[in-house]
Coordinates of C-alpha atoms and ligand atoms in Angstrom, one line a residue:
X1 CA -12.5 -10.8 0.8
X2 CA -11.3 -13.6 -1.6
X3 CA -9.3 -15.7 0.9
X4 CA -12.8 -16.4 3.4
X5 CA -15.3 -18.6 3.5
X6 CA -17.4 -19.9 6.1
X7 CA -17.7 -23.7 6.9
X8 CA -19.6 -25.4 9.1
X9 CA -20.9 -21.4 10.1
X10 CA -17.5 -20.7 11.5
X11 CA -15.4 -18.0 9.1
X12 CA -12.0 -19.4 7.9
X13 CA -8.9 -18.2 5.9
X14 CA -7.5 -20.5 3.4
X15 CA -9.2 -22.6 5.7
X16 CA -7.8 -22.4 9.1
X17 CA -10.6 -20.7 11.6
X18 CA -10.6 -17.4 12.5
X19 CA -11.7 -18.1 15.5
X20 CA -9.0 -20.3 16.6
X21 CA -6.4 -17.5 15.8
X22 CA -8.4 -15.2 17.7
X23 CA -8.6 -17.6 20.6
X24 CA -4.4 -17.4 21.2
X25 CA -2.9 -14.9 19.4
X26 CA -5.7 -12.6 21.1
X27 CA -7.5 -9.4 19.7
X28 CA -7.2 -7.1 18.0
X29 CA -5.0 -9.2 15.4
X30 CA -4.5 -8.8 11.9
X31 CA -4.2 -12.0 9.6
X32 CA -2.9 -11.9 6.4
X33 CA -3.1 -15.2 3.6
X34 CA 0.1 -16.0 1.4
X35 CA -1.6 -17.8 -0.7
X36 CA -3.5 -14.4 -1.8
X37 CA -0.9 -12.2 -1.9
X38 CA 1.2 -14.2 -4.0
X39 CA -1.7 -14.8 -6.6
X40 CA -2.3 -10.9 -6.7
X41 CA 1.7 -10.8 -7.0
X42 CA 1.5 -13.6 -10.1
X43 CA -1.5 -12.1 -11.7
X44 CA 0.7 -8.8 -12.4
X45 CA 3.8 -11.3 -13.5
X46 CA 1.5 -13.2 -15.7
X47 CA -0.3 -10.4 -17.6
X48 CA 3.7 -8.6 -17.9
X49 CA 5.2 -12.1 -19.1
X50 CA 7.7 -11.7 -22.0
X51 CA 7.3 -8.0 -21.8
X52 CA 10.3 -6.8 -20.0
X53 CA 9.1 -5.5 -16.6
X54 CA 9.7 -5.2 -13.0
X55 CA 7.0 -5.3 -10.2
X56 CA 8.2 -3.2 -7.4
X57 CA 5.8 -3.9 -4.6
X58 CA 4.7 -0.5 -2.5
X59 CA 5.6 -2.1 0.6
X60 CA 4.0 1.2 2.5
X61 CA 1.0 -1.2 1.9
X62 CA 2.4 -3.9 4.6
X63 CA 6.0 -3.8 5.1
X64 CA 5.6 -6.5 7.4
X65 CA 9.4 -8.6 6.9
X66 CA 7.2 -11.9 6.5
X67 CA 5.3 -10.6 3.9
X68 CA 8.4 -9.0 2.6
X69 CA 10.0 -12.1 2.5
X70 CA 7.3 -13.9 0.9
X71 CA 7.3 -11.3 -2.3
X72 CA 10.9 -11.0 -2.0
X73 CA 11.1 -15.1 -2.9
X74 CA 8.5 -15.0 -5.5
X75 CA 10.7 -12.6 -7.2
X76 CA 9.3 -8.7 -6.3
X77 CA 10.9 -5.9 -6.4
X78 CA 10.0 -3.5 -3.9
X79 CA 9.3 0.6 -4.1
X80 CA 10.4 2.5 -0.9
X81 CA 9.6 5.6 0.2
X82 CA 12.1 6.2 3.3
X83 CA 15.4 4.6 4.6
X84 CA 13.2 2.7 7.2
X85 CA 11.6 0.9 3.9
X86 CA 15.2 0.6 2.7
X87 CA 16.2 -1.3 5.9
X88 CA 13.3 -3.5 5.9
X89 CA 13.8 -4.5 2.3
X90 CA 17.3 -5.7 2.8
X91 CA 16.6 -7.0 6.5
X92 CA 13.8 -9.0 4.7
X93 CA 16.4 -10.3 1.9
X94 CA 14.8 -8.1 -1.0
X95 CA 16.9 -7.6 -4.4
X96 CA 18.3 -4.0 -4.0
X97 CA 18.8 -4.0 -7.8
X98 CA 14.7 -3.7 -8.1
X99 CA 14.5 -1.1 -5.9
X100 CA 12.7 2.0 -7.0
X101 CA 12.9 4.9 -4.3
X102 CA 9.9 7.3 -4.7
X103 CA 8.9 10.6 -2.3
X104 CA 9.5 14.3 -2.4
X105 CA 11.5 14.5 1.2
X106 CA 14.2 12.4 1.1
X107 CA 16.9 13.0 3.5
X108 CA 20.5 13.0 2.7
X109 CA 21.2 10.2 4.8
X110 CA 18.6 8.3 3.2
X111 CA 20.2 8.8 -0.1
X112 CA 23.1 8.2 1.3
X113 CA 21.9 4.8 2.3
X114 CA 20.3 3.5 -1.1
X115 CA 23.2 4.4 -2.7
X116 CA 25.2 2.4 -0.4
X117 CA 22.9 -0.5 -1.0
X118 CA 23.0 -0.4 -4.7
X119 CA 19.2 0.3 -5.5
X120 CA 17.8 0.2 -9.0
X121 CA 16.6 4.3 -9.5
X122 CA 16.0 6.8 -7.6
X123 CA 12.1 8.6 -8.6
X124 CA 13.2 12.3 -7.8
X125 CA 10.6 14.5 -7.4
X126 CA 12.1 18.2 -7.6
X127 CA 15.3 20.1 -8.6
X128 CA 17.4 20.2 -5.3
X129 CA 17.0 16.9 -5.1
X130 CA 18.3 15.7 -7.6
X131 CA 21.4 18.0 -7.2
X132 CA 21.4 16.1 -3.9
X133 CA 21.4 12.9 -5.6
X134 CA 24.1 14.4 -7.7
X135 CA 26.6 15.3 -5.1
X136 CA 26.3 12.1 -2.9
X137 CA 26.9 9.7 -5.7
X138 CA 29.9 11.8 -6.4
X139 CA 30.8 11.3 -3.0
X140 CA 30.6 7.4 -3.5
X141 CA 32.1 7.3 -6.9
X142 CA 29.0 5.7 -7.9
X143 CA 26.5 6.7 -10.5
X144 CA 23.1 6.8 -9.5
X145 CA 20.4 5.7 -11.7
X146 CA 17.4 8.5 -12.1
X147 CA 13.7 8.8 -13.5
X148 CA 12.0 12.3 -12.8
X149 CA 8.7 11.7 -11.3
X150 CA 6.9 14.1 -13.6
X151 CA 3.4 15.1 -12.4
X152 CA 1.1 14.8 -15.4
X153 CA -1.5 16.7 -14.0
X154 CA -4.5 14.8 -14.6
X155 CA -7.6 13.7 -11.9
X156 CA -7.4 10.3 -10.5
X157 CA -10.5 10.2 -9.4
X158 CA -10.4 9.0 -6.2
X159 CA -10.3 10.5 -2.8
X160 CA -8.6 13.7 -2.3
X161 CA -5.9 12.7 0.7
X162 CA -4.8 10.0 -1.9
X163 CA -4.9 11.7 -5.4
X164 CA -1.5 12.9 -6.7
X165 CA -1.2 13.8 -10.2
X166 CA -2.5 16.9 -10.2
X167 CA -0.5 20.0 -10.3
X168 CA -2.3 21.3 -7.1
X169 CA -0.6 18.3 -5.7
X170 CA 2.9 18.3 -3.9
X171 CA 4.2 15.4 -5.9
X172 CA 6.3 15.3 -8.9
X173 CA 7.8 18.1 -11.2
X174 CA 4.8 19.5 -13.7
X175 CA 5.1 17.6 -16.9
X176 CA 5.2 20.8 -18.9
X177 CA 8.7 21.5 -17.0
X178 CA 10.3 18.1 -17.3
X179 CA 12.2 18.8 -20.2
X180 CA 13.9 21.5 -18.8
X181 CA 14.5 19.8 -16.1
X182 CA 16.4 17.1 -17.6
X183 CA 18.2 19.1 -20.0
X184 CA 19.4 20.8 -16.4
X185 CA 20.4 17.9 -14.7
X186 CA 22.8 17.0 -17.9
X187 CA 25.1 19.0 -15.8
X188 CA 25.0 16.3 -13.0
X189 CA 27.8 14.1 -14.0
X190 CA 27.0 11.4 -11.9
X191 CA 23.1 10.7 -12.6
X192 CA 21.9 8.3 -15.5
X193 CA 19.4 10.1 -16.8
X194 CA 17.1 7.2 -18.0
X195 CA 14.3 6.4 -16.9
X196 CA 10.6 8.7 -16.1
X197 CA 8.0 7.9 -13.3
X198 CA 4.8 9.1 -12.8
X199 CA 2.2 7.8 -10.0
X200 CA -1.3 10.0 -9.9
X201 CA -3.0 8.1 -7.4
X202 CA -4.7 5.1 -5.4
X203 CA -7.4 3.2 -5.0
X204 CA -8.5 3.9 -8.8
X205 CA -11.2 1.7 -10.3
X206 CA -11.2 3.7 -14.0
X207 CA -8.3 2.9 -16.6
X208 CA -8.6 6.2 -18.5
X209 CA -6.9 8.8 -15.9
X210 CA -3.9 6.6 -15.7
X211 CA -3.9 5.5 -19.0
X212 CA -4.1 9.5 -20.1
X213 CA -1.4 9.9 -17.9
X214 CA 0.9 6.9 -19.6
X215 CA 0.2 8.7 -22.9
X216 CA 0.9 11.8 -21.3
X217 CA 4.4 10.6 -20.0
X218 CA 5.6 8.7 -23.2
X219 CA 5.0 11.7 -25.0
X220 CA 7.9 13.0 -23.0
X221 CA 10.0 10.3 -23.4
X222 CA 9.6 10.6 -27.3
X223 CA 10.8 14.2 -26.6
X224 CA 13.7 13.4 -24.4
X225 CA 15.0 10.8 -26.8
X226 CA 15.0 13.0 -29.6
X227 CA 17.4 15.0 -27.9
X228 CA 19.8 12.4 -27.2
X229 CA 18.5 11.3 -23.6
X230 CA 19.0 7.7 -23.1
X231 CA 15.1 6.5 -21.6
X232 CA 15.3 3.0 -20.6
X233 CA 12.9 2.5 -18.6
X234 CA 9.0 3.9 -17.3
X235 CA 7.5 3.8 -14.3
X236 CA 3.9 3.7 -14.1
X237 CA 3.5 4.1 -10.5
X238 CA 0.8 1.8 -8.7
X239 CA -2.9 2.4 -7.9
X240 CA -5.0 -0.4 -8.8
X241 CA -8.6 -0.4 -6.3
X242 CA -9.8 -3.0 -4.8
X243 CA -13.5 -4.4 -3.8
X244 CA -13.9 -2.8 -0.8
X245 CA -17.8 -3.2 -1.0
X246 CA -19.1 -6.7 -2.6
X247 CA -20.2 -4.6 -5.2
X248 CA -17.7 -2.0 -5.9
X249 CA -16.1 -2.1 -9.8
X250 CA -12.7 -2.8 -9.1
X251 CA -11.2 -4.3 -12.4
X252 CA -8.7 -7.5 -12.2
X253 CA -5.6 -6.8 -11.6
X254 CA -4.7 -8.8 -15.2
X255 CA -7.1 -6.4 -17.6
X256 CA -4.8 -3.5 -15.8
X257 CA -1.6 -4.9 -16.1
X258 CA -2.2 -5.6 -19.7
X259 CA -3.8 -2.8 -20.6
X260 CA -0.3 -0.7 -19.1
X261 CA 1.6 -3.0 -20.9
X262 CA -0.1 -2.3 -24.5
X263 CA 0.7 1.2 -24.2
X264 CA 4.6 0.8 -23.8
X265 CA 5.0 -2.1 -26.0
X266 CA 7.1 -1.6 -28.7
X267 CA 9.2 1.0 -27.3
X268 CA 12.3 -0.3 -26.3
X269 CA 11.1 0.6 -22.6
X270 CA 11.6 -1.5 -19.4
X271 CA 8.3 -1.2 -17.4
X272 CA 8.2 -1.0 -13.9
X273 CA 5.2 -1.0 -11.5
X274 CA 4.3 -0.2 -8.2
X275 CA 1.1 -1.7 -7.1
X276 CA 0.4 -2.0 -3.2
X277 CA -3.1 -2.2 -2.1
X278 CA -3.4 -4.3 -4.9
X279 CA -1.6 -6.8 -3.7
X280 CA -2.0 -7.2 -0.1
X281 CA -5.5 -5.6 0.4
X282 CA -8.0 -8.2 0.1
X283 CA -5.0 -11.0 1.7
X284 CA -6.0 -9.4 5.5
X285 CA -8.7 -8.6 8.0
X286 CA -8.6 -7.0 11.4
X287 CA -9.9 -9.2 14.3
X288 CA -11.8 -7.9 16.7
X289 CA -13.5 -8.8 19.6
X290 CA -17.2 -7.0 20.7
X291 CA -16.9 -5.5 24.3
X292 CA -20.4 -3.6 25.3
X293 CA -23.7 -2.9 23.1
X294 CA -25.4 0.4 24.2
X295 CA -27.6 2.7 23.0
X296 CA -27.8 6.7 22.5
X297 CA -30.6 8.6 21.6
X298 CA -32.0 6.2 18.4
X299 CA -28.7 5.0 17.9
X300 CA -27.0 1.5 18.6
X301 CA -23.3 1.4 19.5
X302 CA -20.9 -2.1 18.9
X303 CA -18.3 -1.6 20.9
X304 CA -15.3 -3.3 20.0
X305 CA -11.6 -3.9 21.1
X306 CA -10.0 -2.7 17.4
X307 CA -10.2 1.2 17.4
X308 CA -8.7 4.1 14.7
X309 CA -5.3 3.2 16.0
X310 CA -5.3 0.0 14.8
X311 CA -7.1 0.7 11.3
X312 CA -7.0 4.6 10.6
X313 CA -8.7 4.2 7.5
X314 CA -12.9 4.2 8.2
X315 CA -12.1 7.3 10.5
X316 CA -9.2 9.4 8.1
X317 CA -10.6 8.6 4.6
X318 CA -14.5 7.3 5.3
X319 CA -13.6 4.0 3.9
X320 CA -16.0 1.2 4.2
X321 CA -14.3 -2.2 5.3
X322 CA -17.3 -4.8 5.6
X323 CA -17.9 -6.2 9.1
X324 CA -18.3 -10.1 9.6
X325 CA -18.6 -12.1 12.4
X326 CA -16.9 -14.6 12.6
X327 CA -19.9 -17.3 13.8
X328 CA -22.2 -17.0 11.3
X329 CA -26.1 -15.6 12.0
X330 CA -29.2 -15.5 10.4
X331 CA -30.1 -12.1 8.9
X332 CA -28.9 -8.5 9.2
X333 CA -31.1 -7.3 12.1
X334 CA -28.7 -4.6 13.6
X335 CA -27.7 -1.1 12.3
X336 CA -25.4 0.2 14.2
X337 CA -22.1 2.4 14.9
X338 CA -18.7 -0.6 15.3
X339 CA -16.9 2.0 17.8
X340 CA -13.6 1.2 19.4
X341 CA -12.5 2.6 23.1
X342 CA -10.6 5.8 21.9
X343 CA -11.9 9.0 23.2
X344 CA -12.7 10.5 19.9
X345 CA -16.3 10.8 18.1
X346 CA -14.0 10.1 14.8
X347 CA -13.4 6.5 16.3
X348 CA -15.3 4.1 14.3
X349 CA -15.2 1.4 11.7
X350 CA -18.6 1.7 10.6
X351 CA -21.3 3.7 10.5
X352 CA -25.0 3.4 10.5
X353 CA -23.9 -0.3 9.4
X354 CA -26.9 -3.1 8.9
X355 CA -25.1 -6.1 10.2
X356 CA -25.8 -9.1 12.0
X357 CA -26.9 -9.2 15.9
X358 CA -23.8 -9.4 17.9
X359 CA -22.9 -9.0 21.5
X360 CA -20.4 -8.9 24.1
X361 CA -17.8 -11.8 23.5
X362 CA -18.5 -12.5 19.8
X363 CA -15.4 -12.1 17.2
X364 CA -16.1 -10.0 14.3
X365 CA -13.3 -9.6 11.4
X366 CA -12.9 -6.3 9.6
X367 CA -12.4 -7.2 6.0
X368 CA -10.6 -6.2 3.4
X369 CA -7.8 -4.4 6.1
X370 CA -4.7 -6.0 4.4
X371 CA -3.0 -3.0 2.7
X372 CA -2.9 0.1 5.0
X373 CA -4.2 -1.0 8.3
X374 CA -1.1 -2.2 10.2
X375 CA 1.6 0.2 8.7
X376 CA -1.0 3.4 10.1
X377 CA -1.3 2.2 13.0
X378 CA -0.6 4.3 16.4
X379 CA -0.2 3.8 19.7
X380 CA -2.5 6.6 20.5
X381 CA -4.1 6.5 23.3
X382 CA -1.3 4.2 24.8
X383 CA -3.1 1.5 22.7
X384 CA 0.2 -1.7 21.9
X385 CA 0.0 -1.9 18.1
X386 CA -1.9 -5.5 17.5
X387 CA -0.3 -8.7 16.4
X388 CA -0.1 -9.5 12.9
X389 CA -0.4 -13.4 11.4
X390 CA 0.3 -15.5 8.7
X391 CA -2.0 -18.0 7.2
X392 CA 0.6 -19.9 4.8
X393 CA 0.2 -23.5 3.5
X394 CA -2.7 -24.3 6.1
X395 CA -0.7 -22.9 9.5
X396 CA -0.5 -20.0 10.8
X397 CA 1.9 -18.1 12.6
X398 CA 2.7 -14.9 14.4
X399 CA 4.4 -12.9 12.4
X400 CA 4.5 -9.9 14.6
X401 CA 4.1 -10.1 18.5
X402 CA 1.2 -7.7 20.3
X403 CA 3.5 -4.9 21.4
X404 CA 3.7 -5.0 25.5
X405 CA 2.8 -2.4 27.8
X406 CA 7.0 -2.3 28.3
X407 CA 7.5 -1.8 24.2
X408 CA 5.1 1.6 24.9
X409 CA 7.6 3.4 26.9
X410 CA 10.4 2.3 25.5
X411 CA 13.4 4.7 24.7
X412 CA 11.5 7.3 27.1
X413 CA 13.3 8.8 30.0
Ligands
LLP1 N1 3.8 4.5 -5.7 C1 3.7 5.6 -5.1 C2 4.7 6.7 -5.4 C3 2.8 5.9 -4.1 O1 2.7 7.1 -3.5 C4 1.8 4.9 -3.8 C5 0.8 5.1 -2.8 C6 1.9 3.6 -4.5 C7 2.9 3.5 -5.4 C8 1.0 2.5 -4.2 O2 -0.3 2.8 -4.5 P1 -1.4 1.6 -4.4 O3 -1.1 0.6 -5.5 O4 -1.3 1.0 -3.1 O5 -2.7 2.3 -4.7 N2 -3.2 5.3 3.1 C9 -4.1 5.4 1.9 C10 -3.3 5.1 0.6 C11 -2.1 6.0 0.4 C12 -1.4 5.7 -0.9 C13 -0.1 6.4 -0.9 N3 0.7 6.1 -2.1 C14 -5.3 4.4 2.1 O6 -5.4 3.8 3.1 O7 -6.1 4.3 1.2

């Protein structure tokens, strides 16, 4: 919620109203600031300076090319997770030397395609694929650069759809393998075996899981070296939380960087980072305009024209996203259900919410709805995915049109 503030009771961005945006690119519409993105970005550059590092943005966040361009200019790197992020990334100008590519399903034409473009590493995730890997560099007469996503098996803490490191999870190879592993792959003449990657999680407010699993990992790498593996570099993985509630404990992103950046110093280890939500979560909101009020039974329904297909989140992980609107009001006299018009009880984006009195016409932004909203978007219900906006240097822009009824049945027969 850092980039609003209301002025003269209206709610502003960086200070441009929201209500103006609203007014022509329409709703549902998601604005994103610059200006907070690139201080998230620079408060992970600052707290890494002199270390050597590499901040690979997780562009499944917002892969939005705007935004990419922005991080791509101040100097990101960028971690992918499909050959559609690979495409955006160079579409957007991003370095393909600080790519990382993360996942457990990557296709060989995806591979393919990273190695054409020259990316950093690879962060392989099982056996086969890094036999894959293996015989498609050989193909290329390249060498590809590797780190083994090892799965250190320790609890996030977080919500169970977006935990990873534990072993009942399908990510990474279980830590207590990993040396195997690698001494396996040394038969793969054409992977640099130098680098290790672990990720256990998002949306994490306590250091000790990940800094367990840090330890956990350079462990390994003490063991690797000793027998004769070259480790360069460690990958930390991203999830940083963010303030979804006024209230909730999310740490800087500075005391986190820092506190990563203790534990490898001294090593001789490159450090790379993968923070998403981090960066781009508290830069948006979801605009929304309120349709109908109605009642059921003792309950009060806001209905609004923003619905799960637009933000997925509320409905698929209960998150909260505070609700403003974007005239201010006295008081909090309303609790009520923010609905939107799909035809499913699981459509909402709040419940039992104490909010301000609103009604039909008045603009109400969904906060906190940077990282994660757009990119899960659908167009179920034959909904058009909503315009997306820029507030940069105090203009904004459209940085992505409303889709049209025509871009819905596009490609079908
Ligand atoms: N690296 C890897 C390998 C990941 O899988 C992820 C997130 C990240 C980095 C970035 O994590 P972050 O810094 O954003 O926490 N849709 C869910 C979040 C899914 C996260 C998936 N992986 C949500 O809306 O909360």
């Amino acid at each position: 919620m850092k980039p609003l503030d209301y002025r003269d009771r209206t709610l502003t961005c960086d200070g441009v109203a929201l209500a103006d945006v609203a007014a022509k690119a329409g709703t549902p519409c998601y604005v994103y600031s610059a200006a907070t993105i690139l201080a998230n970005y620079r408060a992970y550059e600052d707290a890494l300076q002199g270390a050597p590092h590499t901040v690979c943005y997780a562009m499944k966040a917002n892969g939005n090319l705007a935004i990419l361009r922005l991080l791509a200019r101040a100097g990101a790197g960028f971690d992918i997770v499909s050959g559609g992020e690979l495409h955006r990334v160079l579409k957007a100008g991003g370095d393909p030397a600080k790519v990382v590519f993360s996942g457990v399903g990557k296709t060989a034409e995806e591979i393919d395609a990273a190695l054409a473009a020259g990316i950093f590493a690879f962060n392989c995730e099982s056996e086969p694929e890094l036999a894959l890997v293996d015989a498609l560099a050989h193909r290329r007469g390249v060498k590809a650069r590797v780190a083994l996503r090892v799965n250190p098996d320790v609890d996030a803490a977080t919500h169970a759809y977006i935990s990873t490191g534990s072993l009942a999870h399908k990510f990474g190879i279980d830590i207590g393998e990993a040396e195997a592993v690698y001494e396996r792959a040394r038969q793969h003449a054409n992977l640099l075996l130098e680098g290790v990657s672990c990720h256990i999680g998002s949306q994490q407010f306590d250091f000790d899981p990940m800094l367990q699993a840090a330890d956990r990992v350079l462990e390994l790498i003490v063991c690797l070296r000793a027998k004769g593996f070259s480790i360069r570099h460690v990958d930390l993985g991203g999830g940083l939380g963010i303030a979804y509630k006024p209230d909730d404990p999310a740490p800087p992103i500075g005391e986190f960087a820092t506190a990563l950046r203790e534990k490898v110093a001294g090593q001789g280890l490159h450090l790379f980072l993968e923070p998403g939500r981090s960066i781009v979560g508290d830069a948006g909101v979801l605009l929304a305009r309120v349709l109908y009020r109605k009642k059921g039974g003792e309950k009060e329904f806001v209905i609004v024209d923003a619905a799960m297909n637009d933000l997925i989140r509320p409905a698929l992980y209960d998150a909260h996203h505070e609700i403003l609107p974007l005239r201010a009001t006295q008081g909090c006299g309303l609790r009520a259900d923010v609905v939107g018009p799909v035809c499913e009880s699981g459509d909402f984006l709040a419940q039992d919410r104490q909010m301000p009195d609103v009604f039909p016409g008045d603009l109400l932004a969904v906060c906190t709805a940077g990282a994660y909203g757009f990119v899960q978007a659908s167009n179920y219900n034959a909904r058009p995915r909503p315009a997306e906006v820029l507030i940069e240097d105090g203009s904004w822009r459209v940085i992505r049109a409303r889709e049209s009824l025509d871009d819905l049945i596009r490609g079908e027969e």
